[in-house]
CSV table of C-alpha atoms in Angstrom, one decimal:
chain,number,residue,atom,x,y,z
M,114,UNK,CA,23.1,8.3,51.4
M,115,UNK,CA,20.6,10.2,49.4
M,116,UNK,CA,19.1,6.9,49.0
M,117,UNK,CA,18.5,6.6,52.9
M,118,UNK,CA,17.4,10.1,53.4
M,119,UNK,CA,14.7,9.6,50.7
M,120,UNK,CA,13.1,6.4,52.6
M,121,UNK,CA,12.9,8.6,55.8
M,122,UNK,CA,10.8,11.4,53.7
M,123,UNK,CA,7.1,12.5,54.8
M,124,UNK,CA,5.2,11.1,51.4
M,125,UNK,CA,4.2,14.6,51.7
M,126,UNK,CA,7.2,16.3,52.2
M,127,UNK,CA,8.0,19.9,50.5
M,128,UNK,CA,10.0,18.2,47.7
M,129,UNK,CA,7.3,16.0,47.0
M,130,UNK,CA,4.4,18.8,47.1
M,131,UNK,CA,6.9,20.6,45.0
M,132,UNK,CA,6.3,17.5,42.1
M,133,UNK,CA,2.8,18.2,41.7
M,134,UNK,CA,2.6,22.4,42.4
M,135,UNK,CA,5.6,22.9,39.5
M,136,UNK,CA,3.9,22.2,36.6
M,137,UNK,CA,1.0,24.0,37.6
M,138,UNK,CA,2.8,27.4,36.8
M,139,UNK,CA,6.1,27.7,36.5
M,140,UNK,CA,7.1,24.5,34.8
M,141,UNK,CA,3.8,23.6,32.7
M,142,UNK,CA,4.2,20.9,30.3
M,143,UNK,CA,2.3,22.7,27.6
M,144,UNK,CA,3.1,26.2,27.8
M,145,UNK,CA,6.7,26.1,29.4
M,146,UNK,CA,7.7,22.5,27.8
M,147,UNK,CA,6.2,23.0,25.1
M,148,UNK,CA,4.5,18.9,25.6
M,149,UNK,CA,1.3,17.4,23.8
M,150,UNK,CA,-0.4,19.9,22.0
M,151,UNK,CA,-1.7,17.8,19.6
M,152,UNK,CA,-4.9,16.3,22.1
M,153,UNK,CA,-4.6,19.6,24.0
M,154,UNK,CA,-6.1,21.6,21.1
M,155,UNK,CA,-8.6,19.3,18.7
M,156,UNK,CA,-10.8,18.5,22.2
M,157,UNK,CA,-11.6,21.5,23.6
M,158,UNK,CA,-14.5,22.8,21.9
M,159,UNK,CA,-16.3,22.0,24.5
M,160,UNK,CA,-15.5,21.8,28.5
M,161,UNK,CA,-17.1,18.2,29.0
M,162,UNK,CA,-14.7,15.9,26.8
M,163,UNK,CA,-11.3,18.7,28.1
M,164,UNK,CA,-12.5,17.6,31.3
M,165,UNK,CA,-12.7,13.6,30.6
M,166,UNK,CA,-9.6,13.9,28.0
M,167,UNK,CA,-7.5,15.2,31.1
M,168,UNK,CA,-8.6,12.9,33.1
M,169,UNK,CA,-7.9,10.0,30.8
M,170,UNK,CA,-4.1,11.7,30.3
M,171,UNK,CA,-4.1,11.5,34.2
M,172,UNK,CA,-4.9,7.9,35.0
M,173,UNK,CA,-2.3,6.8,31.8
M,174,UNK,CA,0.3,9.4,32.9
M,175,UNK,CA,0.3,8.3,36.1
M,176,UNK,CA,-0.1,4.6,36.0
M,177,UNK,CA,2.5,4.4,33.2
M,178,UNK,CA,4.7,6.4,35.5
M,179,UNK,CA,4.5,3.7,38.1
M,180,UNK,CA,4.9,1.1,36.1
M,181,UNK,CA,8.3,2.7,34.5
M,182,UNK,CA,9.5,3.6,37.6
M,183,UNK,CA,9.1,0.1,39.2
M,184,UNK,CA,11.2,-1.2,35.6
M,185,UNK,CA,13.3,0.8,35.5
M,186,UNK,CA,16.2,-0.9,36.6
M,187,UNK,CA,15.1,-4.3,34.4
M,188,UNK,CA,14.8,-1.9,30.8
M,189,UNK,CA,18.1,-2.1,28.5
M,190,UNK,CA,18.7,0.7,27.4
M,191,UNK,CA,18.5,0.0,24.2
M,192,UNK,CA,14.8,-1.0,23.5
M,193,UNK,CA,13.6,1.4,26.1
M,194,UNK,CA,11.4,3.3,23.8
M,195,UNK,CA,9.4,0.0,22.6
M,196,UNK,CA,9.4,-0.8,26.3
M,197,UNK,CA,7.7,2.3,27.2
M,198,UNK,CA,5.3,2.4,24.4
M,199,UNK,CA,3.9,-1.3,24.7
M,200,UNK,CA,3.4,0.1,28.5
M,201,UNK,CA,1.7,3.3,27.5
M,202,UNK,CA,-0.3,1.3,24.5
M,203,UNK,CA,-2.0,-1.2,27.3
M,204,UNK,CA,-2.7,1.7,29.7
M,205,UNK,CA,-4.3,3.1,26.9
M,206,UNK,CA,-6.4,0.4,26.0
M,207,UNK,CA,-7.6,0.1,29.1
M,208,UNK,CA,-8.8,3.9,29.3
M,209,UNK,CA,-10.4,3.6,26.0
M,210,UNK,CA,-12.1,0.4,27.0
M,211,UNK,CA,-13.7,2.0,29.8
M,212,UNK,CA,-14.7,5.4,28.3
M,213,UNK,CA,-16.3,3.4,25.5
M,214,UNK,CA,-18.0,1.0,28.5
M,215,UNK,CA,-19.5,4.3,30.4
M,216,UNK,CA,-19.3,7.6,28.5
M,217,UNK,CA,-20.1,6.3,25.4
M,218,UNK,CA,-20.7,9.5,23.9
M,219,UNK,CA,-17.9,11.5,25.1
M,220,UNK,CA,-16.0,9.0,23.9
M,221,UNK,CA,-17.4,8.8,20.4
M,222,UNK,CA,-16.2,12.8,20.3
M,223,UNK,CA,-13.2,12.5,21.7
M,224,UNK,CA,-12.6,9.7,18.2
M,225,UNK,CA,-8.9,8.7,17.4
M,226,UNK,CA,-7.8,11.5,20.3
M,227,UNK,CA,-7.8,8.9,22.9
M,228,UNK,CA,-6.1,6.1,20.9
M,229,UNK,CA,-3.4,9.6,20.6
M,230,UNK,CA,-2.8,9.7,24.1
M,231,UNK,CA,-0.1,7.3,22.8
M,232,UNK,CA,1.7,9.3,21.2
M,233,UNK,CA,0.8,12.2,23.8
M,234,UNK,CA,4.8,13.8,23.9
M,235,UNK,CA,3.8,14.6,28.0
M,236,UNK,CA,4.2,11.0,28.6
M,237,UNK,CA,6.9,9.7,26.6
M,238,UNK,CA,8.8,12.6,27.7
M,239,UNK,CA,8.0,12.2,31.6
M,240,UNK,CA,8.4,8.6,31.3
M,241,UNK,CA,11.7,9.5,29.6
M,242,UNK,CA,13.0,12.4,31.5
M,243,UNK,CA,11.6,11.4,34.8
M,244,UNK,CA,10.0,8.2,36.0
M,245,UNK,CA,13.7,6.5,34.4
M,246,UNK,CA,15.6,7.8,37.1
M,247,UNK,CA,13.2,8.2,39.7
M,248,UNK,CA,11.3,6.2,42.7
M,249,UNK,CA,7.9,5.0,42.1
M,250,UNK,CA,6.2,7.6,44.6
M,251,UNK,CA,8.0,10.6,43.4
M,252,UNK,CA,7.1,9.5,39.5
M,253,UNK,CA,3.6,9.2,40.5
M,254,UNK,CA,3.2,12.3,41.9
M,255,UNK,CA,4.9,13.8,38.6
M,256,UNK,CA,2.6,12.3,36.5
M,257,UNK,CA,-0.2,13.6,38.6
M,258,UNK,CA,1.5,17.2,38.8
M,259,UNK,CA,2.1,16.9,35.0
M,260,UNK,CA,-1.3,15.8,34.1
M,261,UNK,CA,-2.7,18.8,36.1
M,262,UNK,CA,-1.1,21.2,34.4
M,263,UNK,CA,-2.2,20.2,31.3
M,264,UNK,CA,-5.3,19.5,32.7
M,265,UNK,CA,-5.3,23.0,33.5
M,266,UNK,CA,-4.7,24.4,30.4
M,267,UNK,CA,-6.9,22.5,28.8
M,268,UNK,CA,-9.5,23.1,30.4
M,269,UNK,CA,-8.9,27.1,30.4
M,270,UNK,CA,-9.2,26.7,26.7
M,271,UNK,CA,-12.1,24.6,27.0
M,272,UNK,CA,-13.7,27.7,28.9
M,273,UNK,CA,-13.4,30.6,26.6
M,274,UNK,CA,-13.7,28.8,23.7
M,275,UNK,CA,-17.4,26.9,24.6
M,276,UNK,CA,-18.3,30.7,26.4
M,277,UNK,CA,-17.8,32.7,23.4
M,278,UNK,CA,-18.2,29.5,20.1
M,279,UNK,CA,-21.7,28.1,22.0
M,280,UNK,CA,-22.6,30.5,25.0
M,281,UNK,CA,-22.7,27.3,27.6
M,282,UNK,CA,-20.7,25.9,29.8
M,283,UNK,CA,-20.7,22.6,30.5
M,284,UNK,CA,-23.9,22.2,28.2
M,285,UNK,CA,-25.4,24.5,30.8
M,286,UNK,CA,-26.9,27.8,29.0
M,287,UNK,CA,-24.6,30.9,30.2
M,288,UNK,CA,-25.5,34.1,27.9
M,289,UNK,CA,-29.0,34.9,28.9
M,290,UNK,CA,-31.5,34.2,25.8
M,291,UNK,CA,-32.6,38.0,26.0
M,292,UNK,CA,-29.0,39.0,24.6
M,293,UNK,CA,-29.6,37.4,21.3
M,294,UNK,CA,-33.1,39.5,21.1
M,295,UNK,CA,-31.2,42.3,21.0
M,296,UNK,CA,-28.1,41.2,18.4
M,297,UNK,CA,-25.7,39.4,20.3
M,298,UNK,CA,-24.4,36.4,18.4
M,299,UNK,CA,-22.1,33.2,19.4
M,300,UNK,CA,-18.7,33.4,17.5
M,301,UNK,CA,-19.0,30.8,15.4
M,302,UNK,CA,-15.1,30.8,14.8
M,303,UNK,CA,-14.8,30.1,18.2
M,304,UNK,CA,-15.8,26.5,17.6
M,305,UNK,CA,-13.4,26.1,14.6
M,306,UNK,CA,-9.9,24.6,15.0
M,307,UNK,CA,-7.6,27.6,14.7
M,308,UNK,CA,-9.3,29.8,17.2
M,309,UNK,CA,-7.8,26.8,19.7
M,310,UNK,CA,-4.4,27.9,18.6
M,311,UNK,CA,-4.8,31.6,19.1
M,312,UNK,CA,-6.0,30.8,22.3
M,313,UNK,CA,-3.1,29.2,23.5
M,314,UNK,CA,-1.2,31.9,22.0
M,315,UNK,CA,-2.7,34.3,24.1
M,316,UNK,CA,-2.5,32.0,27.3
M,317,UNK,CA,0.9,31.7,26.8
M,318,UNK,CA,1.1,35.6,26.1
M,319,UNK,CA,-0.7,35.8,29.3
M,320,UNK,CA,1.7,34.3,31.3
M,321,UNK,CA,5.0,35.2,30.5
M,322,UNK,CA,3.4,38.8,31.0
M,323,UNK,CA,3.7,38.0,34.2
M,324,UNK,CA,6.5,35.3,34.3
M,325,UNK,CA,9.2,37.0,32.7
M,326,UNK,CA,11.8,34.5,33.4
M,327,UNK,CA,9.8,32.5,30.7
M,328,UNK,CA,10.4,34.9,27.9
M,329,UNK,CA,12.5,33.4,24.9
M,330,UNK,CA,15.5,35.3,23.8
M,331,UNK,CA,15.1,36.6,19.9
M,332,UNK,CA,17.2,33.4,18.4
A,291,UNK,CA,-9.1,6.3,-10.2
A,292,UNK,CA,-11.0,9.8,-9.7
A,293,UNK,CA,-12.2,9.0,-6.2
A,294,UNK,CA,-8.7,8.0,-5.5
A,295,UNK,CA,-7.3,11.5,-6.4
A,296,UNK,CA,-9.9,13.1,-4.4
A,297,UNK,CA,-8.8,11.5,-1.8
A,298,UNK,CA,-5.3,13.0,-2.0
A,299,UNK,CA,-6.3,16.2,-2.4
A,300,UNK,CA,-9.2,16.4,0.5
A,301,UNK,CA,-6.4,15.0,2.8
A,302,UNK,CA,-3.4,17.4,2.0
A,303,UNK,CA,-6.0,20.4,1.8
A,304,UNK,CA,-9.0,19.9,3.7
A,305,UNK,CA,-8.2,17.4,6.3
A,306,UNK,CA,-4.8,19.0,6.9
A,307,UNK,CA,-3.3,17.1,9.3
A,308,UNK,CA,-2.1,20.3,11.7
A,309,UNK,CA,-4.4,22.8,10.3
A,310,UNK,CA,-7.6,20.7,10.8
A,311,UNK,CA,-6.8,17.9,13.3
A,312,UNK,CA,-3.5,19.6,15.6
A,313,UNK,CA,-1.5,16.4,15.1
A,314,UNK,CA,2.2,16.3,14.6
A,315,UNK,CA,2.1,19.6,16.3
A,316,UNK,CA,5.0,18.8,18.8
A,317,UNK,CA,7.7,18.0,16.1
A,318,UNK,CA,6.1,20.9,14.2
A,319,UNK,CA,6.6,23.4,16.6
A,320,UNK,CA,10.6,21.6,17.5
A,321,UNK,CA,11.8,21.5,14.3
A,322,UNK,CA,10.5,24.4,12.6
A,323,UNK,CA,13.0,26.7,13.4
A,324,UNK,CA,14.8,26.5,9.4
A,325,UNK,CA,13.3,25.7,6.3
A,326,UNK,CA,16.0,23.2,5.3
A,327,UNK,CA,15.8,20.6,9.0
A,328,UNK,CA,11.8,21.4,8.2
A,329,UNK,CA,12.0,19.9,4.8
A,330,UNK,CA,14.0,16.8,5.9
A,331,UNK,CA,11.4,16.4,8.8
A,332,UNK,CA,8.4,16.7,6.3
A,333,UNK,CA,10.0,14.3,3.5
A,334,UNK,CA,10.7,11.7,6.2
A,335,UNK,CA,7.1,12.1,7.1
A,336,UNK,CA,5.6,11.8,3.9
A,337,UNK,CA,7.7,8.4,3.3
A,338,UNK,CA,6.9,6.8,6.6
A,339,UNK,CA,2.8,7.9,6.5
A,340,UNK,CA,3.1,6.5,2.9
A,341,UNK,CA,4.3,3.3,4.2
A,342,UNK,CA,2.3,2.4,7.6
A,343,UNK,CA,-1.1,3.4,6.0
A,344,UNK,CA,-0.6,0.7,3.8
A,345,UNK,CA,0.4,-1.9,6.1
A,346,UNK,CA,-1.7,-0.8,8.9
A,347,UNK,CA,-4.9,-0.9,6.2
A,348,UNK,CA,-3.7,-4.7,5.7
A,349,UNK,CA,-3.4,-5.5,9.0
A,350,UNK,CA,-7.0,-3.8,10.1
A,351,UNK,CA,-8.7,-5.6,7.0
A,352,UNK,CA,-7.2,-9.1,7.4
A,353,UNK,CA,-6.7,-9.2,11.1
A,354,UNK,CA,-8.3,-6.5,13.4
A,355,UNK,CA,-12.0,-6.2,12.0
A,356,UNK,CA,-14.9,-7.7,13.5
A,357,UNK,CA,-15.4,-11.1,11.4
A,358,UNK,CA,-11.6,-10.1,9.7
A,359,UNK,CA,-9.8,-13.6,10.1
A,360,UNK,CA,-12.4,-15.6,8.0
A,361,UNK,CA,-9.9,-16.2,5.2
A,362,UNK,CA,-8.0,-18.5,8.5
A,363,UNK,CA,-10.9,-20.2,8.9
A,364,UNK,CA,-14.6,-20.0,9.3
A,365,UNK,CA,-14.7,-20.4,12.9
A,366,UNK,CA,-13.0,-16.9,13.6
A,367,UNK,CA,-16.3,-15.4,11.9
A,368,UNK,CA,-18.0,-13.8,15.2
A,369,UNK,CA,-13.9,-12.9,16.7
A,370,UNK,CA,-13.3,-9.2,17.1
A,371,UNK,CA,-9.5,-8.0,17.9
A,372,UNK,CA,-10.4,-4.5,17.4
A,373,UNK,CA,-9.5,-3.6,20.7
A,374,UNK,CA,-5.9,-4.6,20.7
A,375,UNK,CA,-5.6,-2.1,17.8
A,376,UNK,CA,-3.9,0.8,19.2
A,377,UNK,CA,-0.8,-1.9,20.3
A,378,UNK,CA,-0.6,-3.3,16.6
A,379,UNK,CA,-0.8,-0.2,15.2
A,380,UNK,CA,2.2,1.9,17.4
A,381,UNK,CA,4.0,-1.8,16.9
A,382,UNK,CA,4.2,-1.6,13.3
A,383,UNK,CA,5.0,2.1,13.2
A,384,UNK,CA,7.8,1.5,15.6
A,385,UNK,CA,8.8,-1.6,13.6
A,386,UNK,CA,8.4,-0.1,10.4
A,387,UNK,CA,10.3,3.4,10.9
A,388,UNK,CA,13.3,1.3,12.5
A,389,UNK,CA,12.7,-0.2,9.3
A,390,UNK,CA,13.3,2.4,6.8
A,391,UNK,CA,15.7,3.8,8.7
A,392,UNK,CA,17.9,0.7,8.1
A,393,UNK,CA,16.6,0.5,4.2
A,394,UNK,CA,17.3,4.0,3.7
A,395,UNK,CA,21.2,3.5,5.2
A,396,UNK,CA,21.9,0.6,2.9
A,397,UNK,CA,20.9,2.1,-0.4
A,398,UNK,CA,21.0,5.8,0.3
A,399,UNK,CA,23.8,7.2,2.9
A,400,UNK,CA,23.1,10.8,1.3
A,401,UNK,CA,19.4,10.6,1.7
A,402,UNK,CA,20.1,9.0,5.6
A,403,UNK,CA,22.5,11.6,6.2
A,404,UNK,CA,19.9,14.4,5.5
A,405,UNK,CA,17.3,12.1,7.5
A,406,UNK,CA,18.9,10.2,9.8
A,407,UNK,CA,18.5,11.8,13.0
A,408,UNK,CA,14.6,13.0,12.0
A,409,UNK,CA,13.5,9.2,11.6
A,410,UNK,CA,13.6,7.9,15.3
A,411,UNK,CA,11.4,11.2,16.1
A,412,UNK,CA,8.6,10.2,13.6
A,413,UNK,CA,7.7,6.9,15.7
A,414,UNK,CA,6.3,9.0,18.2
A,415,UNK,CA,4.7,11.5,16.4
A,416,UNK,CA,0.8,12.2,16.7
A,417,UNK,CA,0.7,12.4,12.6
A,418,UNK,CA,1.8,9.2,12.2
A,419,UNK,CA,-0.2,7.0,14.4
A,420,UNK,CA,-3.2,9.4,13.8
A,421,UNK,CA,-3.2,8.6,10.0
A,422,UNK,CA,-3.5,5.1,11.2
A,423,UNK,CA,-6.5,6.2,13.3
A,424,UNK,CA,-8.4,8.1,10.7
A,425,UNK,CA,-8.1,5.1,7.9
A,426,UNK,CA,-9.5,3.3,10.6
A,427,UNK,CA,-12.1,5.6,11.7
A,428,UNK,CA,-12.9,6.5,8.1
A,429,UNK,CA,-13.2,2.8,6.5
A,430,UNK,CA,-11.9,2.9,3.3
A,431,UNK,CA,-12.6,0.7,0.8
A,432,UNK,CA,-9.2,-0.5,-0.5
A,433,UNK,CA,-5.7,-0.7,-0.5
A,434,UNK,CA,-4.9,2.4,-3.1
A,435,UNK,CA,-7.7,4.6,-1.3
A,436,UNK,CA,-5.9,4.0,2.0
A,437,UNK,CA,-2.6,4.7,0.3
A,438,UNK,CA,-3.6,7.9,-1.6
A,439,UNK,CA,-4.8,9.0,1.9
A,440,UNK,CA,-1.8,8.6,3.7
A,441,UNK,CA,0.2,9.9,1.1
A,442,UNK,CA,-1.3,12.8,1.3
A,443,UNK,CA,-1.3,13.7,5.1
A,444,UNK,CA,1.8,13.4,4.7
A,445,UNK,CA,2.2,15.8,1.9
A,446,UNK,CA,0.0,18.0,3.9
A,447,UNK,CA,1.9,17.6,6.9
A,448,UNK,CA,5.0,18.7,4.6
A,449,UNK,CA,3.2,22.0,3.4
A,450,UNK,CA,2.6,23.0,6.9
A,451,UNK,CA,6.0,22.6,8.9
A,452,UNK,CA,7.8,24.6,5.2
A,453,UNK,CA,5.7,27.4,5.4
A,454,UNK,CA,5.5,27.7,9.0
A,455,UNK,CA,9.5,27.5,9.0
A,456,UNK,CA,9.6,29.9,6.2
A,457,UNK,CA,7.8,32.3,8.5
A,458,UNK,CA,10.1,31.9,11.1
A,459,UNK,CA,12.9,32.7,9.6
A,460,UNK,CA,11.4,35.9,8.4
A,461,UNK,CA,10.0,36.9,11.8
A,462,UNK,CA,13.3,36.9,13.2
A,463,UNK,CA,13.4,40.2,12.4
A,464,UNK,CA,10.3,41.9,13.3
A,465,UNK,CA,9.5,43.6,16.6
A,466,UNK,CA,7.3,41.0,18.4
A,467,UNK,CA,6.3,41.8,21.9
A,468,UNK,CA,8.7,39.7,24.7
A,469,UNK,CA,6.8,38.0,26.3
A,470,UNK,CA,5.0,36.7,22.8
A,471,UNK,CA,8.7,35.7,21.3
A,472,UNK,CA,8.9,32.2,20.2
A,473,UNK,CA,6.0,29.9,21.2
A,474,UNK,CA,3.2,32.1,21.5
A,475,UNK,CA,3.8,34.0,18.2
A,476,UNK,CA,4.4,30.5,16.5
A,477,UNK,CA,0.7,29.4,17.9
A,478,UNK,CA,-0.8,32.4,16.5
A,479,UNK,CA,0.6,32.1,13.4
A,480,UNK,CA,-0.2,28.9,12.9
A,481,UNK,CA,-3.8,29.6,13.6
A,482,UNK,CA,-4.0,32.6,10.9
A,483,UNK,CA,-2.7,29.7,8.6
A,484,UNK,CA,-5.4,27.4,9.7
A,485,UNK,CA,-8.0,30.0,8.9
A,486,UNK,CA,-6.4,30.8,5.5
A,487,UNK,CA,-6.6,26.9,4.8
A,488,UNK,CA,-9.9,26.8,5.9
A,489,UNK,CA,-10.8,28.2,2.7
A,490,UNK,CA,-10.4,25.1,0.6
A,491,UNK,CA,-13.1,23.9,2.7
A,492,UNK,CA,-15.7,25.1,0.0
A,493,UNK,CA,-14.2,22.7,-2.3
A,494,UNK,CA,-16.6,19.8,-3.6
A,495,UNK,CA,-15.2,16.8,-3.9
């Protein structure tokens, strides 16, 4: 039955739309489920590689979701972790192959982060939670949903930490050069690693401010 | 023999592997919660990273690297697999930490029963395969320099997920504002660590 009712479904029906607004807000994979910090913090120094680094998470997330989706009934349980990494490992591959082939430099920065993507916990735990049990349009547009919402946040960290570390965005001069003249410096410890964590501290802060159903209990 | 101690030491203090590079930090953050599942976590860590370092160093040097399969024959001279390395790699960590897990319940059922359910877990964390990525990245020269290296990430590693844990558990009991509770306190606090480590960066080695 549900089956049936599933084929007649708009591709863009409100359940569907729902798959790719949730983890926007409500249900975002880093800040609500607590998915792939590691790449989400060491690249966002600067807005340009956040911005290809969430793209790259998008094209594997979502391809990877797909290709699950359409498996899933083929995978024994048992090896389905192996299954899912040698899947995640060739999208991979080909991601880095092609950053390396046309953003050679970006790709240089972004170092061993791509080759993470991997072991990125958003997609083993979509691919896991999600694109096992679900239709191949549906798990695409979770991976696309997911990879927004870290997209997202990646790229809000990407913002305030290349404003206030370098005083450009995008490479693009923001503070106007008279400020320095008269004593304003760049925070260096902007640039540095652990400012990236007390960013998304404060995001997070941010948010369930305003979300209080997010708030954790004192446990 | 000195080179190979510096080595440890830049890569449990300077390179920390959360502090420096944020990898690991999903596991870190899960299963921080008690110092005594943290140090299970961290010891399993250290023994696995101690283990594919190693063999992944083999496998780049004698397989992966431009020119690598010469000792095969001399025809392989201009072949470059490099590209397939991200499969080999997350292969032999998968392989190798099914690996130990059955080692470890053969010759020690105490030590599996304190590690046994942390051990799947490790294949996909970012510390592990990272490790992998840096001895790449980094080139080193030989087999105890790429050992001493992942030893001590994952000593590092260990440092970082007992004393955030040890936090925890005190922090319980303070008054932290609701809607930072949990996550974003533990992000915060991991951060002031990070600076505090950041001063062994003016450590020659």
């Amino acid at each position: 039955m549900s089956e049936e009712k599933q084929e007649r479904e708009p591709l863009f029906s409100a359940k569907n739309l729902k798959l790719v607004k949730g983890p926007l807000n409500l249900n975002n994979p880093i800040t609500v489920q607590v998915l792939g910090i590691c790449s989400a913090l060491a690249v966002t120094a600067k807005m340009k590689p956040a911005i290809v680094m969430a793209i790259s998470v998008m094209v594997v997330l979502a391809a990877s979701n797909v290709v699950i989706s359409l498996l899933r009934n083929g995978i024994p349980p048992r090896i389905r972790i192996i299954v899912q990494l040698v899947v995640i490992a060739s999208m991979v591959i080909l991601v880095d192959q092609v950053l390396k082939a046309f953003v050679y430099d970006i790709s240089k920065q972004l170092s061993v982060f791509v080759g993470l993507i991997i072991t990125n916990c958003i997609i083993m735990g979509r691919l896991e939670a999600f694109a096992m049990g679900n239709k191949p349009w549906p798990a695409f547009l979770d991976g696309i949903g997911n990879s927004l919402g870290y997209g997202l946040i990646l790229i809000v960290v990407a913002f305030f930490r290349e404003l206030f570390g370098s005083g450009t965005l995008l490479g693009v001069q923001i503070v106007p050069p008279g400020f320095y003249n008269i004593g304003y410096e760049n925070n260096g410890l902007m640039i540095l690693p652990p400012m990236a964590l007390i960013t998304l501290g404060v995001i997070i802060w941010v948010q369930r401010y305003y979300k209080r159903e997010l708030i954790e209990e004192n446990k | 023999m000195q080179e190979i101690f510096n080595i440890f030491v830049k890569s449990i203090f300077i390179d920390n592997m959360v502090f420096a590079y944020f990898l690991g930090m999903c596991s870190y953050l899960a299963v921080s919660k008690t110092v005594k599942t943290s140090v299970g976590l961290g010891i399993a860590v250290i023994f696995v990273l101690g283990i594919t370092v190693p063999v992944d160093y083999l496998l780049n040097e004698y397989i992966l690297k431009p020119g690598a399969m010469v000792w095969l024959d001399p025809a392989f001279a201009k072949a470059d697999l490099s590209f397939l390395s991200f499969i080999l790699f997350i292969a032999i960590i998968a392989s190798m930490v099914q690996l130990v897990e059955m080692v470890v319940e053969k010759f020690s059922p105490a030590l599996y029963s304190s590690l046994g359910i942390f051990l799947p877990l490790i294949a996909v964390n970012c510390a592990i395969l990272g490790g992998s990525l840096f001895m790449q990245e980094r080139d080193y020269q030989s087999l105890a320099q790429a050992t001493s290296f992942g030893l001590g990430s994952g000593v590092g590693w260990f440092l970082a997920i007992v004393g955030i844990a040890a936090i925890r558990e005190k922090i319980r009991y303070s008054n932290v504002p609701p809607a930072l509770r949990g996550l974003g306190i533990t992000f915060i606090i991991t951060g002031l660590m990070g600076i505090a480590f950041m001063s062994f960066l003016g450590i020659k080695l």
